[in-house]
mmCIF file of N, CA and C in Angstrom:
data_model
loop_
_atom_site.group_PDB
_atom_site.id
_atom_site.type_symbol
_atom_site.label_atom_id
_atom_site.label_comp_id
_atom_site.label_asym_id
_atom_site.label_seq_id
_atom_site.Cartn_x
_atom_site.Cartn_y
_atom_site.Cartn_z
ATOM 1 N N UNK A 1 -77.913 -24.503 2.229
ATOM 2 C CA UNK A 1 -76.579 -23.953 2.212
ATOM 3 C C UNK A 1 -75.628 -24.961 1.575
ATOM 4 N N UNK A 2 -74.795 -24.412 0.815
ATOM 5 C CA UNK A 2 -73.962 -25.301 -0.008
ATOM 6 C C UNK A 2 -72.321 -25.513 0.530
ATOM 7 N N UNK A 3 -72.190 -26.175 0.478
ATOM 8 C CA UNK A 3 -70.449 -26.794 0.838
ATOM 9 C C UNK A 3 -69.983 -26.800 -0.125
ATOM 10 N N UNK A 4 -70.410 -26.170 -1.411
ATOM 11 C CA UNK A 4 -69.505 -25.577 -2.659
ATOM 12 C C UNK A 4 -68.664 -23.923 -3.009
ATOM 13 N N UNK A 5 -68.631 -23.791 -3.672
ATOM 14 C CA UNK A 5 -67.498 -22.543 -4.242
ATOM 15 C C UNK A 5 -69.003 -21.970 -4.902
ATOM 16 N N UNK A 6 -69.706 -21.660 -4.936
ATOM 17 C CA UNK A 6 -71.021 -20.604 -5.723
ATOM 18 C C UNK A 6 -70.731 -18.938 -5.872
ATOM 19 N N UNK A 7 -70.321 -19.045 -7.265
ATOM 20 C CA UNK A 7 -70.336 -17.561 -7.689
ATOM 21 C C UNK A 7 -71.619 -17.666 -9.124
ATOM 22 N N UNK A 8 -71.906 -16.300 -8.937
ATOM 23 C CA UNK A 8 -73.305 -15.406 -9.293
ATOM 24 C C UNK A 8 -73.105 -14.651 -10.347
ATOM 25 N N UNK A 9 -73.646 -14.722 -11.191
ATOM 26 C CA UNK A 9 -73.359 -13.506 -12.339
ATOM 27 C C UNK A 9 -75.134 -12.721 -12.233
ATOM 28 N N UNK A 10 -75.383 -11.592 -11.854
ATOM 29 C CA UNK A 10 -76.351 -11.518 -12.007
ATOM 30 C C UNK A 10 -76.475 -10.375 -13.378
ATOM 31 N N UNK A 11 -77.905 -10.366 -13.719
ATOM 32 C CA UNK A 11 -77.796 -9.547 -15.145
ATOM 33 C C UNK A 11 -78.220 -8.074 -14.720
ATOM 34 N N UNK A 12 -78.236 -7.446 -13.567
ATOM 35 C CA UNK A 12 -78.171 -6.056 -12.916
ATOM 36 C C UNK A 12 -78.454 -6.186 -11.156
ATOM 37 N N UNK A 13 -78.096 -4.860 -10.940
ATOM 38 C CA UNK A 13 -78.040 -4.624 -9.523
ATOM 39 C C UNK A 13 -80.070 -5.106 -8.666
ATOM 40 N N UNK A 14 -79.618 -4.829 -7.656
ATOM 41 C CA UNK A 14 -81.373 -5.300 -7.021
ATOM 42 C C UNK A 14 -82.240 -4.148 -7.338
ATOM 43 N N UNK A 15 -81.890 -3.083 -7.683
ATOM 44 C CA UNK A 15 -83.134 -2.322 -7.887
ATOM 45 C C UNK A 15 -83.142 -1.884 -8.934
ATOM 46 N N UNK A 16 -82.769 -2.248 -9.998
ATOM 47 C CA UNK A 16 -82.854 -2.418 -11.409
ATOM 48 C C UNK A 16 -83.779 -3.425 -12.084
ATOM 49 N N UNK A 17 -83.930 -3.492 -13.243
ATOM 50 C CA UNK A 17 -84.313 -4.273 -14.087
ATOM 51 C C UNK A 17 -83.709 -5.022 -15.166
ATOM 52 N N UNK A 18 -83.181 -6.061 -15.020
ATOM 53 C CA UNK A 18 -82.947 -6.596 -16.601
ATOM 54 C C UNK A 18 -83.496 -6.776 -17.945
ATOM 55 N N UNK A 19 -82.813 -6.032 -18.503
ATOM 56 C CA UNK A 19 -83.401 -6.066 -20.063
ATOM 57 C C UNK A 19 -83.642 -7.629 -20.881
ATOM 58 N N UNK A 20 -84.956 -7.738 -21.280
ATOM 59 C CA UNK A 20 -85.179 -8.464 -22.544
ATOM 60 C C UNK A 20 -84.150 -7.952 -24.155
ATOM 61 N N UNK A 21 -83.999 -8.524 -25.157
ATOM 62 C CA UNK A 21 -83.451 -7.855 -26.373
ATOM 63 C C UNK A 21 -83.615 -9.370 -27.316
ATOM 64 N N UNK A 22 -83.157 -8.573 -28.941
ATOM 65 C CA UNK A 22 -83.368 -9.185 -29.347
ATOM 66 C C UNK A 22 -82.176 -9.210 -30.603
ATOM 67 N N UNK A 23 -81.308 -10.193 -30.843
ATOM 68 C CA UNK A 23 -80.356 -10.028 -31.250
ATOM 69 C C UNK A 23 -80.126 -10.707 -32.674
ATOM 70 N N UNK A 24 -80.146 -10.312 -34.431
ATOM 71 C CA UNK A 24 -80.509 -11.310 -35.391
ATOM 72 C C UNK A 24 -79.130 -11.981 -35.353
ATOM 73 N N UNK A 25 -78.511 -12.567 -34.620
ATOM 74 C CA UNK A 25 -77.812 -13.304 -34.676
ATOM 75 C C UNK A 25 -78.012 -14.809 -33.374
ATOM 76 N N UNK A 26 -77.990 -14.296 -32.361
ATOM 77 C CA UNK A 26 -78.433 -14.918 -31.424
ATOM 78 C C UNK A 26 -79.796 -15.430 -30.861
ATOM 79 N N UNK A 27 -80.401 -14.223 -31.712
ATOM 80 C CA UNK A 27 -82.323 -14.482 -31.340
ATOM 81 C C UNK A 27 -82.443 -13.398 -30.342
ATOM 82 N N UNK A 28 -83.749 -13.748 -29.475
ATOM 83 C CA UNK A 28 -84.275 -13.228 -27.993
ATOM 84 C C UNK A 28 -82.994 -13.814 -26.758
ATOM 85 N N UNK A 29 -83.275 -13.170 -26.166
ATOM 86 C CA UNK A 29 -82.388 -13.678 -25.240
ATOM 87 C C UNK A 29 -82.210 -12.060 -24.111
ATOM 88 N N UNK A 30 -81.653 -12.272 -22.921
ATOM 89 C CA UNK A 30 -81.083 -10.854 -21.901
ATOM 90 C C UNK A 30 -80.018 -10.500 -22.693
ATOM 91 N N UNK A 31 -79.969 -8.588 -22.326
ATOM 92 C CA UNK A 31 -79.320 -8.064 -22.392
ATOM 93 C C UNK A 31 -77.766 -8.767 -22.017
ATOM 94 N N UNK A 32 -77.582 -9.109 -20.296
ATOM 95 C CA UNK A 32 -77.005 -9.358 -19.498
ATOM 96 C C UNK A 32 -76.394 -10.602 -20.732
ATOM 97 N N UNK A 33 -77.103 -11.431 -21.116
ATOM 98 C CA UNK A 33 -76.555 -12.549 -21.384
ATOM 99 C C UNK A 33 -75.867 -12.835 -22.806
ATOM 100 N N UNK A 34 -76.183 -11.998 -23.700
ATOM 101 C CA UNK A 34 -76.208 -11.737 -24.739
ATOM 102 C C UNK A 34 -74.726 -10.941 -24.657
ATOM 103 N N UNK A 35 -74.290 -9.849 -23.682
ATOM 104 C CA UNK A 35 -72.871 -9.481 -23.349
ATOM 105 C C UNK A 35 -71.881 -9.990 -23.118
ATOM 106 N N UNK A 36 -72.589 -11.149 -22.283
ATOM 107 C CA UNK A 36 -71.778 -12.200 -21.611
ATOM 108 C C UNK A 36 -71.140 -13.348 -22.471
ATOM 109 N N UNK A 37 -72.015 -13.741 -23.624
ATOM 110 C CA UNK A 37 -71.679 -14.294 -24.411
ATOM 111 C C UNK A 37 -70.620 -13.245 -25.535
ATOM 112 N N UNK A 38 -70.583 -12.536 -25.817
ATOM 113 C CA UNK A 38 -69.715 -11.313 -26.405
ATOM 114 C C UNK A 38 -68.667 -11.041 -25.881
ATOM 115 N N UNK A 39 -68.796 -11.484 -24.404
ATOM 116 C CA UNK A 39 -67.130 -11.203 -23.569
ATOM 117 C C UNK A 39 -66.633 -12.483 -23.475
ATOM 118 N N UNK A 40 -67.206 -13.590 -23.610
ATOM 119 C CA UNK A 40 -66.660 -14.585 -23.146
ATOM 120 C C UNK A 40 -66.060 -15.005 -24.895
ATOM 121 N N UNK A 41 -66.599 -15.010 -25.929
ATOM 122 C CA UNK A 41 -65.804 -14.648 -27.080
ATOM 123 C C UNK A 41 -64.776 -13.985 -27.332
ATOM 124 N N UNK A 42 -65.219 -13.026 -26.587
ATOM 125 C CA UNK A 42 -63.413 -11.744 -27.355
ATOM 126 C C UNK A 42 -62.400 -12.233 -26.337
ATOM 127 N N UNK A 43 -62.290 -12.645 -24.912
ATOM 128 C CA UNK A 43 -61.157 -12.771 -24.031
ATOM 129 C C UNK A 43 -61.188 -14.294 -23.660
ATOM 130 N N UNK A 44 -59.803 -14.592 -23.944
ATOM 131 C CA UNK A 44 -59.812 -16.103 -23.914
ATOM 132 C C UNK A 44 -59.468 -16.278 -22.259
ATOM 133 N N UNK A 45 -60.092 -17.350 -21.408
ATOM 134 C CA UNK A 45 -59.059 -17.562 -20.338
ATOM 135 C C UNK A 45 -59.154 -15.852 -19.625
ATOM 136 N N UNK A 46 -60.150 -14.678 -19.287
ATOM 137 C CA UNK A 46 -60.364 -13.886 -18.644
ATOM 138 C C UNK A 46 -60.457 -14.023 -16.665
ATOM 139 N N UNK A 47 -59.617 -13.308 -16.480
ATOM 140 C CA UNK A 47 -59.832 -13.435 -14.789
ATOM 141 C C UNK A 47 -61.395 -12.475 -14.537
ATOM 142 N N UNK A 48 -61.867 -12.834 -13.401
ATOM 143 C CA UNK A 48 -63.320 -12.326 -13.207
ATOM 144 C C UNK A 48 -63.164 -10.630 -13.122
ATOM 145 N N UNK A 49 -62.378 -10.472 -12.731
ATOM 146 C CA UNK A 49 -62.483 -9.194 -13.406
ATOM 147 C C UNK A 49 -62.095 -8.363 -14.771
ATOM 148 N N UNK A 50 -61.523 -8.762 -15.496
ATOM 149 C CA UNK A 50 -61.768 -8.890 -16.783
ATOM 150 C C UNK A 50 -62.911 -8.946 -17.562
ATOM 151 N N UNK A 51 -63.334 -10.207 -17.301
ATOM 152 C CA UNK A 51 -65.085 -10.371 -17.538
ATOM 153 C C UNK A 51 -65.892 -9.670 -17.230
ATOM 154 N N UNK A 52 -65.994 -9.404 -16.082
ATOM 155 C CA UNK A 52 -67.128 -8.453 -15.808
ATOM 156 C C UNK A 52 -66.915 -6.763 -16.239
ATOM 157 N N UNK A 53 -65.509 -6.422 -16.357
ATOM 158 C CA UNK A 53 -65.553 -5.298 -17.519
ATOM 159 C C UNK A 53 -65.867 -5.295 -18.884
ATOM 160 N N UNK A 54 -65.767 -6.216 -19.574
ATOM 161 C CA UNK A 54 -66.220 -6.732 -20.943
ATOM 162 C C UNK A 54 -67.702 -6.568 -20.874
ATOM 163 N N UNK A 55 -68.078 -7.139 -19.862
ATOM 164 C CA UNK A 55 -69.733 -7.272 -19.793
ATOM 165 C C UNK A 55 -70.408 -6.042 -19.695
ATOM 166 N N UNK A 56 -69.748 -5.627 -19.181
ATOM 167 C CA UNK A 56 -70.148 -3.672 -18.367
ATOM 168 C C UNK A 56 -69.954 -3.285 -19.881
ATOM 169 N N UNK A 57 -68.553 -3.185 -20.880
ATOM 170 C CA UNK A 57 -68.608 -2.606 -21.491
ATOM 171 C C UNK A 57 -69.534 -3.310 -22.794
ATOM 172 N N UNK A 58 -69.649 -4.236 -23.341
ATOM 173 C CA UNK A 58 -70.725 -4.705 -23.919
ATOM 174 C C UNK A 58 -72.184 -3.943 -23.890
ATOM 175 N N UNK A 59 -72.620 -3.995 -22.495
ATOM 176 C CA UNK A 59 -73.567 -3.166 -21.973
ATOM 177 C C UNK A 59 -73.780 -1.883 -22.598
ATOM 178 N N UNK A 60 -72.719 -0.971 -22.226
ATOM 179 C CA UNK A 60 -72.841 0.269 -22.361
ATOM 180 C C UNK A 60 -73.229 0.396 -23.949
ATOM 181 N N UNK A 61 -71.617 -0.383 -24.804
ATOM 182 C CA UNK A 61 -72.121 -0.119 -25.866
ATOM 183 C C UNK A 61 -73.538 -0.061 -26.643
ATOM 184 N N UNK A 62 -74.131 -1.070 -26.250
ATOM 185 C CA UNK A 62 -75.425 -1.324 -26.635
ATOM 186 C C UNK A 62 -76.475 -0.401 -25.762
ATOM 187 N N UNK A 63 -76.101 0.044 -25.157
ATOM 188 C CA UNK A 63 -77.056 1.792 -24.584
ATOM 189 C C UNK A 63 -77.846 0.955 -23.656
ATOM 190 N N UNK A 64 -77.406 0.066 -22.581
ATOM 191 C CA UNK A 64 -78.318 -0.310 -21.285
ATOM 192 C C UNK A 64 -77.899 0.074 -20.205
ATOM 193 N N UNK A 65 -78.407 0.258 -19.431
ATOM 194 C CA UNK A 65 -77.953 1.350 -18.337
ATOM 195 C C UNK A 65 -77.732 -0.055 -17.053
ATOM 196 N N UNK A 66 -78.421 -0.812 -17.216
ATOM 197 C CA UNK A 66 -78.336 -1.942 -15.963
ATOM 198 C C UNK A 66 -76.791 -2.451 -16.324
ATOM 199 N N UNK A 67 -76.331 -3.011 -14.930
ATOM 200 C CA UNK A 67 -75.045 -3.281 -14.025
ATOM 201 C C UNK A 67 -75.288 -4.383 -13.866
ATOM 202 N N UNK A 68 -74.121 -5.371 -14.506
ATOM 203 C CA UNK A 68 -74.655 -6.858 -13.754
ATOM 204 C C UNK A 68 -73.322 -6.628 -12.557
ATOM 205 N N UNK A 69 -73.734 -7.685 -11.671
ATOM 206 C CA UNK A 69 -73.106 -8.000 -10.399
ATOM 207 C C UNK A 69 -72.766 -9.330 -10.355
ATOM 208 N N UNK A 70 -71.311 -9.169 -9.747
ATOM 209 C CA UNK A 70 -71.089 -10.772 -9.231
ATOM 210 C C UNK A 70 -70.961 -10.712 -7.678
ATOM 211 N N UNK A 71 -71.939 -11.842 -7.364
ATOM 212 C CA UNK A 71 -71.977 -12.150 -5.982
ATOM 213 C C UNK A 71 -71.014 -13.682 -5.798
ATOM 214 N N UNK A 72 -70.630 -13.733 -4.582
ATOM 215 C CA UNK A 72 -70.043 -15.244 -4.296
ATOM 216 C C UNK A 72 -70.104 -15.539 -2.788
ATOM 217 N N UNK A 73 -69.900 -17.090 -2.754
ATOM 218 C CA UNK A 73 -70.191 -17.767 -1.333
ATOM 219 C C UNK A 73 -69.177 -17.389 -0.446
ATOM 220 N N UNK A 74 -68.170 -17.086 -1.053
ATOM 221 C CA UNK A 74 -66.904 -16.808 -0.225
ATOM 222 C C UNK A 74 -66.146 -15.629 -1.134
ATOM 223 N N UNK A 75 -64.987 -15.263 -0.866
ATOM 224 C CA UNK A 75 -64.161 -14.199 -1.016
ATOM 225 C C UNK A 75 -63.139 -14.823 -1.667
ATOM 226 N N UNK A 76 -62.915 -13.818 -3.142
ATOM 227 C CA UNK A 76 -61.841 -14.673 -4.132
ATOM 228 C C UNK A 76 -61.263 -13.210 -4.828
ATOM 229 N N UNK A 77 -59.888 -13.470 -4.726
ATOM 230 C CA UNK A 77 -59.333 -12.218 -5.997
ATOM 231 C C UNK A 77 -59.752 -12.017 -7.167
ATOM 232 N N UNK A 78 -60.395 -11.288 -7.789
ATOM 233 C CA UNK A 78 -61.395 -11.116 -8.794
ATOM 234 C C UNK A 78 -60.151 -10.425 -10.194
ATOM 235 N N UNK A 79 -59.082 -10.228 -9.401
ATOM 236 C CA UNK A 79 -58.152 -9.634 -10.141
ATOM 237 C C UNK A 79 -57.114 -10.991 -10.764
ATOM 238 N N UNK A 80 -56.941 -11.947 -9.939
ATOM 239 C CA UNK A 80 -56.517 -12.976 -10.219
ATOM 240 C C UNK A 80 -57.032 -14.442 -10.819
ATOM 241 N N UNK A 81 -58.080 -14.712 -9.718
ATOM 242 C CA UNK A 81 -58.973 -15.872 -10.209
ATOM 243 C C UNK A 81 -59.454 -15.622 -11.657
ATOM 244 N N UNK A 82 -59.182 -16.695 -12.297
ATOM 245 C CA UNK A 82 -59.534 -17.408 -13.826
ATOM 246 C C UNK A 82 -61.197 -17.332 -14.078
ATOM 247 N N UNK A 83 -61.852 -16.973 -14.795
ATOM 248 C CA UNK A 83 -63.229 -17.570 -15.084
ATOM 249 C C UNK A 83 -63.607 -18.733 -16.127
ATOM 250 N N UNK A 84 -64.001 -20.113 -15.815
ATOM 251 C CA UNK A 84 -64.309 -20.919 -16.291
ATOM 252 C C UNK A 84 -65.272 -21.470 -16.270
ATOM 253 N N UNK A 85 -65.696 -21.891 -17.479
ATOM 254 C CA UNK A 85 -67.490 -22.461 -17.380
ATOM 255 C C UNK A 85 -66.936 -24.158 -16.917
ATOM 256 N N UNK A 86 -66.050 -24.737 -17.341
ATOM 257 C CA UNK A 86 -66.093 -25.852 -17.062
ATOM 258 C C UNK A 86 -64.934 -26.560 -15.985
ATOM 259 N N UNK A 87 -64.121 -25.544 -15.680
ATOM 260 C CA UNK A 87 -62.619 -25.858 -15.210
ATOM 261 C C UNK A 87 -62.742 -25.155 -13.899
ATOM 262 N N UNK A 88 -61.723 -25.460 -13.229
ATOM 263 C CA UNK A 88 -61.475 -24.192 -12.193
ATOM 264 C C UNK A 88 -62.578 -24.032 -10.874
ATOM 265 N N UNK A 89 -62.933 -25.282 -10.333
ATOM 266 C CA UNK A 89 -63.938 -25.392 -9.298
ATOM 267 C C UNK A 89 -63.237 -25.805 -8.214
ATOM 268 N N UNK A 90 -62.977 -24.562 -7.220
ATOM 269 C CA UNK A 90 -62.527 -24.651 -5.801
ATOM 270 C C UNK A 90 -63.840 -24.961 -4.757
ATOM 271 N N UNK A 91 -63.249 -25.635 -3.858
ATOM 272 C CA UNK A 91 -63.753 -25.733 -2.476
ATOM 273 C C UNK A 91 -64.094 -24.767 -1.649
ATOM 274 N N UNK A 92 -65.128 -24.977 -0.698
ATOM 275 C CA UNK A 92 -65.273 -23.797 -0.169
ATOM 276 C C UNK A 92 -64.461 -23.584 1.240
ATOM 277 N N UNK A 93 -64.004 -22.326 1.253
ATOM 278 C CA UNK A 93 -62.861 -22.302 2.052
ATOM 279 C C UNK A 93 -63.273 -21.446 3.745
ATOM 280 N N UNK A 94 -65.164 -21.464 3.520
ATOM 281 C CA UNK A 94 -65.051 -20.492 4.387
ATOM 282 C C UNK A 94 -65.039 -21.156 5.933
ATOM 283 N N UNK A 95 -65.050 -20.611 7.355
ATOM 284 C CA UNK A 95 -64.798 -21.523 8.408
ATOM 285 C C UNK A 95 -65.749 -21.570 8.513
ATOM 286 N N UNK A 96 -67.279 -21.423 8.559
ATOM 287 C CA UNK A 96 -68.445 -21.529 8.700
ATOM 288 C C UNK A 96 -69.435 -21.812 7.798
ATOM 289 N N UNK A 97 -70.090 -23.128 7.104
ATOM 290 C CA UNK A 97 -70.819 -23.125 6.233
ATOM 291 C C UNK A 97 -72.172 -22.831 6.608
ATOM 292 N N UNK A 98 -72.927 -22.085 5.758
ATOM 293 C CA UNK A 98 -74.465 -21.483 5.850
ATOM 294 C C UNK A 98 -74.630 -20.120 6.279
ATOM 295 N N UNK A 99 -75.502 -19.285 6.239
ATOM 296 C CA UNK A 99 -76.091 -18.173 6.380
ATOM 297 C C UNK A 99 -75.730 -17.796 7.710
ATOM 298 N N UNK A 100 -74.775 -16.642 8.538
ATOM 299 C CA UNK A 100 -74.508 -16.273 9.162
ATOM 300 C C UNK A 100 -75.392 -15.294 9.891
ATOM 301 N N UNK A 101 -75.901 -15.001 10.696
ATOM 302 C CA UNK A 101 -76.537 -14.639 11.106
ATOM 303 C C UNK A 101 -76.462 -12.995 12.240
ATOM 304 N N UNK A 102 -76.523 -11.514 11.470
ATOM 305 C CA UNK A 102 -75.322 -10.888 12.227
ATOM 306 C C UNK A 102 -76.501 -10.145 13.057
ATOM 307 N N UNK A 103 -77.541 -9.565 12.792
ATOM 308 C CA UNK A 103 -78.745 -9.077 13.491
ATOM 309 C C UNK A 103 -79.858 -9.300 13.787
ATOM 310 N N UNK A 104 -79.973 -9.431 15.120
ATOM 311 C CA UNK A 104 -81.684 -9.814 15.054
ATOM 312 C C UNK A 104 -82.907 -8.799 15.573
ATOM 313 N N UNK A 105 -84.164 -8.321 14.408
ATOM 314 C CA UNK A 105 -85.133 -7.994 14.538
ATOM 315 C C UNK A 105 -85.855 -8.216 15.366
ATOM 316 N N UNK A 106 -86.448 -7.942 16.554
ATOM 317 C CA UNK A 106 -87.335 -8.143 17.230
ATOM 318 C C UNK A 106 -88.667 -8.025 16.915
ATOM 319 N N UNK A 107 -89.839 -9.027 16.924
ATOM 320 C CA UNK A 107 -90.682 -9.270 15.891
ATOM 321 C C UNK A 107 -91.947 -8.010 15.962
ATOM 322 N N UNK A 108 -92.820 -7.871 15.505
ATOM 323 C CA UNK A 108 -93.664 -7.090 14.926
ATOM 324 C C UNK A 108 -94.455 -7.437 15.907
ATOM 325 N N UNK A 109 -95.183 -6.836 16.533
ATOM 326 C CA UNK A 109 -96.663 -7.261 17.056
ATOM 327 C C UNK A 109 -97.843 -7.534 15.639
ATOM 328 N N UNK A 110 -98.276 -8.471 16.263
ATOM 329 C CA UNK A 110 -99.455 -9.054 15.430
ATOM 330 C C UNK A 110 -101.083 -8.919 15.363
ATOM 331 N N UNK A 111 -101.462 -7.801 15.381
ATOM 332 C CA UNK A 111 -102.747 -7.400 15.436
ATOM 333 C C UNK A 111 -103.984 -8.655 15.425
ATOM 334 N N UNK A 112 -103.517 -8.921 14.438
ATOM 335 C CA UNK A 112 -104.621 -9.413 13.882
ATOM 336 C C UNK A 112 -105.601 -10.551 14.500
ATOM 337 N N UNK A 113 -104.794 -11.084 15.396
ATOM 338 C CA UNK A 113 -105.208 -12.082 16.326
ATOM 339 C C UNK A 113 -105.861 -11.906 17.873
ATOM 340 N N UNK A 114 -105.310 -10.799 18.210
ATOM 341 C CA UNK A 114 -105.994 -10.034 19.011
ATOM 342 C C UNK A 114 -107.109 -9.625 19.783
ATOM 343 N N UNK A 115 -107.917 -9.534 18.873
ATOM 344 C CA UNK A 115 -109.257 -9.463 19.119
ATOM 345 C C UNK A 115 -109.582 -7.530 19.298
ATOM 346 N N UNK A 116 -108.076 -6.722 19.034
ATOM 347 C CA UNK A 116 -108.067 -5.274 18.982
ATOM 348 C C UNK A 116 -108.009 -4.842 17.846
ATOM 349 N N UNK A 117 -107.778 -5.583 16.636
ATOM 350 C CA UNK A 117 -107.121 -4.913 15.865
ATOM 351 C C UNK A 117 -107.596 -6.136 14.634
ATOM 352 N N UNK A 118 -106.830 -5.777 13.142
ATOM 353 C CA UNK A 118 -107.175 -6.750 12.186
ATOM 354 C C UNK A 118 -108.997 -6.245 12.232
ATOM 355 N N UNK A 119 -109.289 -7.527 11.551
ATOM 356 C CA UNK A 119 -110.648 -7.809 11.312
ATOM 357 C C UNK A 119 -111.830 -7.248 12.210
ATOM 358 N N UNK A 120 -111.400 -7.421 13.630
ATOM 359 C CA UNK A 120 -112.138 -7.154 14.309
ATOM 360 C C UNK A 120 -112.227 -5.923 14.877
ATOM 361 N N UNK A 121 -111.299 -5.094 14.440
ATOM 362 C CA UNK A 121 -110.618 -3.282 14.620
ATOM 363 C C UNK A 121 -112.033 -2.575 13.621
ATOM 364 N N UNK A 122 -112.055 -2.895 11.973
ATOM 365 C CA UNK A 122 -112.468 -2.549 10.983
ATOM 366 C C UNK A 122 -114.374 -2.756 11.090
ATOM 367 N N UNK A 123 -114.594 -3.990 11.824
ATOM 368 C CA UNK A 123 -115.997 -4.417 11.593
ATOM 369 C C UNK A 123 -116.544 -2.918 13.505
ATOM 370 N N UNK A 124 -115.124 -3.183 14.276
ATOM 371 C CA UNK A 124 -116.113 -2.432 15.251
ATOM 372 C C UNK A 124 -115.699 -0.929 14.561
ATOM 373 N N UNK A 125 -115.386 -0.315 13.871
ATOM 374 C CA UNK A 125 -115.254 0.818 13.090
ATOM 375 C C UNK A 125 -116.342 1.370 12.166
ATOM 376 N N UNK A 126 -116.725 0.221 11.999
ATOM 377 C CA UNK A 126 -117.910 0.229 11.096
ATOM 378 C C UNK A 126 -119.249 0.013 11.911
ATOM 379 N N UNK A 127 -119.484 -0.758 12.564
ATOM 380 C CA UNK A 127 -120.504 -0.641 13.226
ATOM 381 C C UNK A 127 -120.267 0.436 14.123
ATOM 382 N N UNK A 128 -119.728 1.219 14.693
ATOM 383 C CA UNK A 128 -119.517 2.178 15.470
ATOM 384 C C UNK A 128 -120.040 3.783 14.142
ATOM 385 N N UNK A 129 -119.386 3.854 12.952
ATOM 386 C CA UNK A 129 -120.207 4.698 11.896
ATOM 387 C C UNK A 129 -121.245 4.375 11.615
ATOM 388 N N UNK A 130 -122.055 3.037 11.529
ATOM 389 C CA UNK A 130 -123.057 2.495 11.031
ATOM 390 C C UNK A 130 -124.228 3.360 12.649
ATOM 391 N N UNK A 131 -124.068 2.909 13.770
ATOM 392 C CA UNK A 131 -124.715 3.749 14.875
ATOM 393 C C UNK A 131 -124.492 5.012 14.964
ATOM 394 N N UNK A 132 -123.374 5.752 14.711
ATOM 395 C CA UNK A 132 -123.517 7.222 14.924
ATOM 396 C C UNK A 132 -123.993 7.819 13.191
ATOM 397 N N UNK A 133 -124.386 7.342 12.502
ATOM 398 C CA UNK A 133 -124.903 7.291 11.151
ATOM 399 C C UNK A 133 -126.806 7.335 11.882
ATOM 400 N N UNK A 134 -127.143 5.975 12.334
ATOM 401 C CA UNK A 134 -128.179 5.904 12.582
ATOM 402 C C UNK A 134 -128.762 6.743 13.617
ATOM 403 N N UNK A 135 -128.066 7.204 14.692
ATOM 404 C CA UNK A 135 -128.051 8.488 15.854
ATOM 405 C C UNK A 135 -128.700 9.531 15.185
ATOM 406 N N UNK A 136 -127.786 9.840 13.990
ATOM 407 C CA UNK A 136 -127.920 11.009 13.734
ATOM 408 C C UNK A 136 -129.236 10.838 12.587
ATOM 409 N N UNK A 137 -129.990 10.363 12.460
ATOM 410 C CA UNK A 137 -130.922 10.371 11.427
ATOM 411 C C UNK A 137 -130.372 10.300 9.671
ATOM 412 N N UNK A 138 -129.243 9.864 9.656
ATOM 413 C CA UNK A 138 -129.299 9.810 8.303
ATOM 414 C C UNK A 138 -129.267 8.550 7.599
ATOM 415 N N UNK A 139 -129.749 7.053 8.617
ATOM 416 C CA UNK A 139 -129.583 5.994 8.162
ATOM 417 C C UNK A 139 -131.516 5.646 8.130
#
């Protein structure tokens, strides 16, 4: 867990895919990144939301259907805050540093160790067909 400001550009949502492409100006390179570089050209000094419409629309133009996302460690006006590759690095402001923890799963039973189930479920399954196999005369 970080005691920094960490924001995320990702190059689509989680159940998507990011595109490979190939650009004769830039080379190989992501979809995602290849936009990104295209928005960060046309708008000088863009607040993050700015950017990430550029990027969206970059996207579209070029006929990709994936969504990049920005994730962050903490909560920032996306309408206001500046985007900078080299400038513009706040502290992290949240009252709790690290992974918060809001539900807990109660664990799985574990077969396998058992001596009911797992390995030893499958072999008496089988020897149990392997005898009513042989019962019946067809072994």
């Amino acid at each position: 867990h970080a005691k920094a400001d960490v924001v995320l550009l990702s190059g689509c949502e989680d159940a998507q895919c990011s595109v490979d492409t190939y650009d004769k100006r830039k080379g190989a390179g992501g979809a995602m990144t290849n936009a990104f570089l295209d928005a960060h050209a046309a708008v000088q000094y863009p607040t993050f939301e700015q950017l990430m419409l550029e990027i969206q629309s970059n996207l579209r133009r070029e006929r990709y259907a994936q969504r990049p996302k920005l994730s962050a460690s903490q909560t920032f006006n996306v309408h206001e805050r500046i985007f900078e590759l080299s400038d513009g690095f706040e502290m992290n402001k949240n009252a709790n540093i690290g992974r918060t923890v809001q539900r807990r799963f109660k664990p799985k039973s574990n077969f396998g160790n058992s001596g009911i189930g797992g390995m030893d479920m499958m072999l008496g399954l089988g020897g149990a067909m392997l005898l009513g196999s042989m019962l019946d005369g067809g072994f």
